Every structure is written in C-alpha cells, then in structure tokens.
XYZ file of N, CA and C in Angstrom:
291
model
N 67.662 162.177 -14.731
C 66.334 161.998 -14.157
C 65.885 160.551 -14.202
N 66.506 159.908 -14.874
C 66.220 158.514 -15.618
C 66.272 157.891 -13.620
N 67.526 158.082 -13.408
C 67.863 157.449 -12.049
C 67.310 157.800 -10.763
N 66.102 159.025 -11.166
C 65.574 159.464 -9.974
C 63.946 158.514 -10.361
N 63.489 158.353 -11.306
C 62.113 157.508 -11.458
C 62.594 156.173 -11.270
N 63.789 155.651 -11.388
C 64.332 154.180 -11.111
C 63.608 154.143 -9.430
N 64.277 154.882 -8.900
C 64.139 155.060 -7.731
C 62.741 155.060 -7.038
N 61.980 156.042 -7.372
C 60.502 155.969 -7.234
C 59.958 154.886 -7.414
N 60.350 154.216 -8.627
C 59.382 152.740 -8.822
C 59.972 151.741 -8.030
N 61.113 151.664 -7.432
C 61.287 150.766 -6.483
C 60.909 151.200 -4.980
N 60.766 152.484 -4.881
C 59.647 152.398 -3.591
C 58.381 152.801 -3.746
N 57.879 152.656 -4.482
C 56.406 152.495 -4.652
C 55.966 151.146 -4.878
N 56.774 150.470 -4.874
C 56.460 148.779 -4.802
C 56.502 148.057 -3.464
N 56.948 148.980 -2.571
C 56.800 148.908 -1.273
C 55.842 149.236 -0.300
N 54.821 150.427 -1.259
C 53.247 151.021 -0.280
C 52.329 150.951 -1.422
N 51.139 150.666 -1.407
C 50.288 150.675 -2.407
C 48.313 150.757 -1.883
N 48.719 150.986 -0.698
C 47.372 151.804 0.246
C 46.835 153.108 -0.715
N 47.649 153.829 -0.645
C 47.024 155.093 -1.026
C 47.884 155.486 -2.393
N 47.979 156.034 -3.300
C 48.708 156.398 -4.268
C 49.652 157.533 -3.594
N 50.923 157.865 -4.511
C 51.895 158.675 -3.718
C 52.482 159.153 -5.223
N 51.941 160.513 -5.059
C 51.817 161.605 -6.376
C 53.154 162.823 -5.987
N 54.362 162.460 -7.022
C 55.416 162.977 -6.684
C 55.555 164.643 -7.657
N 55.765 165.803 -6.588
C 55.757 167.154 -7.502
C 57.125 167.417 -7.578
N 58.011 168.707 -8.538
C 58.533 169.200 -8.721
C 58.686 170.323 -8.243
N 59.238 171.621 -7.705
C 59.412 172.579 -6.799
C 60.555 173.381 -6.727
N 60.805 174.750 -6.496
C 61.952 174.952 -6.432
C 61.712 175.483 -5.330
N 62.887 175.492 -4.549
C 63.111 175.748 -2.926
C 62.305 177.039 -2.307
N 62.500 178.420 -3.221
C 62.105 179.333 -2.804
C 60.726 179.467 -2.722
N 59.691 178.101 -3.566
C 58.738 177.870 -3.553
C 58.214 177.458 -2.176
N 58.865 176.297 -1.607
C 59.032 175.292 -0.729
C 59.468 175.941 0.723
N 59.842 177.892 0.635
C 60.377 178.446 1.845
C 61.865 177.796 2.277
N 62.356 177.303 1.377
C 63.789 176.808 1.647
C 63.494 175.304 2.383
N 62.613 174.879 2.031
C 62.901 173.179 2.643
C 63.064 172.308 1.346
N 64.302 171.467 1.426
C 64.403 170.146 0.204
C 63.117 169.364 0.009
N 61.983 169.577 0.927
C 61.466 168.620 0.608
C 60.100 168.425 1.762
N 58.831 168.040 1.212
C 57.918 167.565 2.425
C 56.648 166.747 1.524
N 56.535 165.853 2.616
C 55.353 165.246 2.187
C 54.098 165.314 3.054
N 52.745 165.460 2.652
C 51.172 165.729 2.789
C 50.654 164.349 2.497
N 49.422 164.274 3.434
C 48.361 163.309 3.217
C 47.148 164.121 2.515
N 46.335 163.841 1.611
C 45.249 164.638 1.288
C 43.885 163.729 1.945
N 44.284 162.779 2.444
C 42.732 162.052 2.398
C 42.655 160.760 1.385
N 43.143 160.881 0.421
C 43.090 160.049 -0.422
C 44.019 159.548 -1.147
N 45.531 160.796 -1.047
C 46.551 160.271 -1.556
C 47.879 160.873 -1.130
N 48.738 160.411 -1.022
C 50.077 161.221 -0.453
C 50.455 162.164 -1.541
N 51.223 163.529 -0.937
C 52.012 164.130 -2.307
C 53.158 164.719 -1.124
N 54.316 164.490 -2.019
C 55.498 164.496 -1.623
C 56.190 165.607 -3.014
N 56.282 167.257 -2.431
C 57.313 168.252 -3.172
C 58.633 167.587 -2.967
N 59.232 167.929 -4.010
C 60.677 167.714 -3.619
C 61.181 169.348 -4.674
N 62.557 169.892 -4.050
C 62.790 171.146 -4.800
C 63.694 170.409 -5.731
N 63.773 171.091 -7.326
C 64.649 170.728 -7.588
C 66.162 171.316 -7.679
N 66.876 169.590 -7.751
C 68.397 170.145 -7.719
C 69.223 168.803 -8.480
N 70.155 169.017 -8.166
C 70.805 167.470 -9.269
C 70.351 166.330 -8.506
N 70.240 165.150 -9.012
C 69.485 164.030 -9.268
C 69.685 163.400 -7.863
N 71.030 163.299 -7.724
C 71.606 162.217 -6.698
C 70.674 162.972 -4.983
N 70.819 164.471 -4.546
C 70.464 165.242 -3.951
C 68.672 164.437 -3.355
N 68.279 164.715 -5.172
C 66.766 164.893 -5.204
C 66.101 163.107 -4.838
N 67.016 162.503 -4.866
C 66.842 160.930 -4.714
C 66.858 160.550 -3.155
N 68.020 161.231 -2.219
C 68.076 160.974 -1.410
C 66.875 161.816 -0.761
N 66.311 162.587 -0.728
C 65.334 163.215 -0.154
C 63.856 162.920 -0.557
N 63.836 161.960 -1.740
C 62.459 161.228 -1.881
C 62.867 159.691 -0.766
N 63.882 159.534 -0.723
C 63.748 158.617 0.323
C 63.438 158.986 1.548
N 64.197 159.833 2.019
C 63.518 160.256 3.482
C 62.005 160.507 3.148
N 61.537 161.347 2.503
C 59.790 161.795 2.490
C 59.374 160.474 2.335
N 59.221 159.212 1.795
C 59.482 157.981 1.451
C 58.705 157.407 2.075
N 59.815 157.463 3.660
C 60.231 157.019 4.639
C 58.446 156.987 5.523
N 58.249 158.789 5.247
C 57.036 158.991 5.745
C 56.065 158.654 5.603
N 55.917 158.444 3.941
C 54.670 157.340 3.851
C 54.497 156.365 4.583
N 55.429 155.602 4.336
C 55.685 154.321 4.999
C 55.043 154.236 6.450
N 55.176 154.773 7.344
C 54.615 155.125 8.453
C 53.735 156.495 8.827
N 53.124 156.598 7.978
C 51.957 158.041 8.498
C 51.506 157.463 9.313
N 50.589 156.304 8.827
C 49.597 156.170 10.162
C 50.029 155.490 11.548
N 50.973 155.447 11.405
C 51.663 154.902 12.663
C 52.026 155.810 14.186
N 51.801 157.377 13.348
C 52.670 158.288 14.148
C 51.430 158.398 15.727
N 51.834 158.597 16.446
C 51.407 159.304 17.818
C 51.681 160.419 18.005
N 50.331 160.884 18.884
C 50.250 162.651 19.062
C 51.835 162.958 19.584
N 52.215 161.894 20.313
C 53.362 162.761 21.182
C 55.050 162.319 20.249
N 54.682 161.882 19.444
C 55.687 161.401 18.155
C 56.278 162.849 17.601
N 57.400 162.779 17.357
C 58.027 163.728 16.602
C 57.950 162.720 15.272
N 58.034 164.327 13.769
C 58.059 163.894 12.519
C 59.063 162.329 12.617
N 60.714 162.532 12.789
C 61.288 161.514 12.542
C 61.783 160.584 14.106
N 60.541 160.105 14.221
C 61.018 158.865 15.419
C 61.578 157.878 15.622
N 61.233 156.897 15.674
C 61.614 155.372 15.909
C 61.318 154.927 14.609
N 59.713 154.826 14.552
C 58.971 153.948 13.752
C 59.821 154.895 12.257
N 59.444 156.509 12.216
C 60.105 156.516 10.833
C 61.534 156.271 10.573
N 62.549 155.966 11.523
C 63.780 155.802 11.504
C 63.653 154.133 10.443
N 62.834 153.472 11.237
C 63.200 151.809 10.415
C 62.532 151.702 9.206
N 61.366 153.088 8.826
C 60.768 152.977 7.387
C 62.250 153.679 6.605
N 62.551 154.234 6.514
C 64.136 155.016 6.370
C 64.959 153.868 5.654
N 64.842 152.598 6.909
C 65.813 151.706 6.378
C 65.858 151.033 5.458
N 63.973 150.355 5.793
C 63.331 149.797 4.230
C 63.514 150.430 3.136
N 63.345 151.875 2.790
C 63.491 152.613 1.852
C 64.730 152.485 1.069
N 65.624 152.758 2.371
C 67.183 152.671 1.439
C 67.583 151.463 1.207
N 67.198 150.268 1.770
C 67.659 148.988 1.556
C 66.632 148.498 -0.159
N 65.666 149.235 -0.232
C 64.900 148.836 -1.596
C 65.501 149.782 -2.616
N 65.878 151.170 -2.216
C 66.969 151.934 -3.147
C 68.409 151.354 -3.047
N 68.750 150.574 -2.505
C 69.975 150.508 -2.702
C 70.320 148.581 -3.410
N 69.502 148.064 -3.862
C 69.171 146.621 -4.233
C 68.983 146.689 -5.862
C-alpha cells in the first residue's frame, strides 16, 4: 500500500483547486466497476475497488486523469476524450518520475 499513497502524493501535487478525497471499495459495492470518480461541489472523491496494489494504482491514475480535466469537459464530450486523454499523460508521466 506504501506504493499506492507514493503515488497519490505525486498526483496530488499536480491539482490543488479542490481537494481529492480517495475511498476504498470492493467491486460488488462499485456494481463491478474498478473504479469512478464524483465532483461534490466542493471536492472530488474518487472509489477505487480493492485489489493488489499495482491494479489499484493504475486506476487512480486514470480517475486522476479526470480530475485533471472535469471542468474542461463539453456537453457533447464523452467521459474519455481528447482533453482527458493528455490529463492521462500528465498523470503517468508524474507516476512514472
């Protein structure tokens, strides 16, 4: 787990608008999705289900990804577009440094 909060604190040094409050979950909770992130108004929260570390790392990057660009999206935007494709990149290029 040590290597999954490594992770978090190097992308949370990347958004600092709104706070981004990370939960724990298990899938059957979640309806079988790895993973989603919510705006509340005031702060992001991003479930992730759990599973081994490496799994649960790569899928806080994608949800990540979403912070990174919420407010960017357009009505006619799908979840993963353009704009979240290059937050994606930032993400993994700050996880992977």
């Amino acid at each position: 787990m040590r290597r999954f909060y490594r992770t978090l604190n190097k992308l949370s040094k990347l958004y600092s608008k709104h706070p981004v409050n990370v939960y724990f979950s298990t899938a059957k909770d979640m309806k079988e999705k790895y993973g989603d992130c919510n705006f509340t108004g005031k702060s992001f929260t991003i479930r992730i289900a759990k599973c081994d570390w490496h799994t649960m790392n790569l899928i806080l990057i994608h949800e990540f990804a979403h912070v990174l660009c919420w407010f960017d999206y357009l009505p006619e935007d799908d979840w993963h577009c353009d704009k979240w494709a290059v937050s994606y990149g930032v993400c993994w290029r700050a996880y992977s440094q």
